[in-house]
DNA sequence: CAGATTTAGTTTCCGCGTAAACTAAATTCT
DNA sequence: AGAATTTAGTTTACGCGGAAACTAAATCTG
């Protein structure tokens, strides 16, 4: 029979990706999916998400920073930042204090609970060794990091 | 006056990020945000999203592939894949044809419209030159690509 | 072959993150 | 100083993507 080209296609799992494997955007998406999986596999039980921890981390390094400044730095949109901060405040991780000089602005500081949480989980979240757990050598991992820093403009 | 440590904090924009700049997960997230921005700046007007184009692309290279196989390959969850494919079908980009042998499975092929769309926008979507538009040299961009491919296991 | 299990895909429900509209405060411009 | 504009943050409405429950078909097992 063999009627048309569709029938020639095997239903096996070998999929041709072609040049899309060269697209930075595509590669970055897949890479982030893997990083996410790795993140939750390692510390899914803690009930906190990458963005939330990052905010706590930045506040711990810059106590009293304005909410908007942090949002801009971490590419978090204002509307989302409001909810994220509310969640963390409700969890007792941080405190909002309105700025005395500019009464629109909100300054953020960690509570002792928040400080403890960051200190305790610091190593797990930074997981600079993620790359090692994949196929990269230490040197490759460092190169990848450096190129990503340059790509993102964080250098 | 200068009452407490909070007041020492300047409200300027210099934010200390510390070791989080070494975290692959963090770097990947920022990198992907940038890639997204670049994507929409370049072709936002076309009314299609990265994931959608990628699916069309893969079907064009593998006509008649099963929906689930594509989803697994591209790390798209089944529930999301259903909606994504429905959208593309409604737009007349692709056709679903139930497999004759396995009546649960759905095979996907592009319509002429879909084929034309992929052919026409191929270059814009692959944008291998994204890296160039940032701070990377051609060689660095290639290294970054190679490391991401290895990291993601696509090599 | 009948019952149990697995597999493909869909539907329902929900949360995250965004855009748009809004409030309030600060700043700019005559 | 008073009106217009800008800025900080919140609220509301919504769409995307995911988890869980579900349907239907195929496969496995005794």
Short mmCIF file of C-alpha atoms in Angstrom, two decimals, chain B residues 54-116:
data_model
loop_
_atom_site.label_atom_id
_atom_site.label_comp_id
_atom_site.label_asym_id
_atom_site.label_seq_id
_atom_site.Cartn_x
_atom_site.Cartn_y
_atom_site.Cartn_z
CA UNK B 54 9.51 25.53 17.30
CA UNK B 55 6.68 23.02 17.01
CA UNK B 56 5.95 24.10 13.44
CA UNK B 57 9.63 23.84 12.67
CA UNK B 58 9.93 20.32 14.02
CA UNK B 59 6.85 19.18 12.14
CA UNK B 60 8.23 20.61 8.93
CA UNK B 61 11.35 18.52 9.44
CA UNK B 62 9.42 15.45 10.63
CA UNK B 63 6.03 15.42 8.92
CA UNK B 64 3.56 12.99 10.42
CA UNK B 65 5.27 12.72 13.78
CA UNK B 66 3.09 11.90 16.75
CA UNK B 67 2.07 14.82 18.93
CA UNK B 68 3.39 13.18 22.07
CA UNK B 69 6.79 12.51 20.57
CA UNK B 70 7.21 16.16 19.72
CA UNK B 71 6.06 17.20 23.16
CA UNK B 72 8.58 14.93 24.85
CA UNK B 73 11.39 16.10 22.61
CA UNK B 74 10.72 19.77 23.21
CA UNK B 75 9.93 19.38 26.92
CA UNK B 76 6.37 20.54 26.40
CA UNK B 77 3.84 19.10 28.84
CA UNK B 78 0.97 17.10 27.31
CA UNK B 79 -1.74 19.43 28.57
CA UNK B 80 0.03 22.43 27.15
CA UNK B 81 0.78 20.62 23.91
CA UNK B 82 -2.92 19.98 23.35
CA UNK B 83 -3.73 23.67 23.62
CA UNK B 84 -0.75 24.76 21.57
CA UNK B 85 -1.63 22.37 18.75
CA UNK B 86 -5.28 23.45 18.89
CA UNK B 87 -4.25 27.05 18.46
CA UNK B 88 -2.03 26.24 15.50
CA UNK B 89 -4.73 24.07 13.95
CA UNK B 90 -7.30 26.84 14.35
CA UNK B 91 -4.86 29.21 12.65
CA UNK B 92 -4.68 26.76 9.76
CA UNK B 93 -0.98 26.08 10.27
CA UNK B 94 -1.20 22.34 10.80
CA UNK B 95 -3.49 19.35 10.56
CA UNK B 96 -4.14 16.57 13.02
CA UNK B 97 -4.76 13.15 11.58
CA UNK B 98 -5.50 10.25 13.89
CA UNK B 99 -3.13 7.37 13.38
CA UNK B 100 -4.79 4.49 11.58
CA UNK B 101 -2.88 1.84 13.49
CA UNK B 102 -3.04 3.38 16.96
CA UNK B 103 -6.28 5.24 17.18
CA UNK B 104 -5.23 7.10 20.32
CA UNK B 105 -2.31 8.80 18.61
CA UNK B 106 -2.45 11.99 16.59
CA UNK B 107 -0.06 12.66 13.74
CA UNK B 108 0.80 16.21 12.80
CA UNK B 109 1.53 17.69 9.41
CA UNK B 110 1.84 21.25 8.21
CA UNK B 111 -0.67 22.80 5.89
CA UNK B 112 0.66 24.74 2.91
CA UNK B 113 0.10 27.85 5.01
CA UNK B 114 2.20 26.37 7.79
CA UNK B 115 4.94 25.33 5.38
CA UNK B 116 5.01 28.79 3.88
#
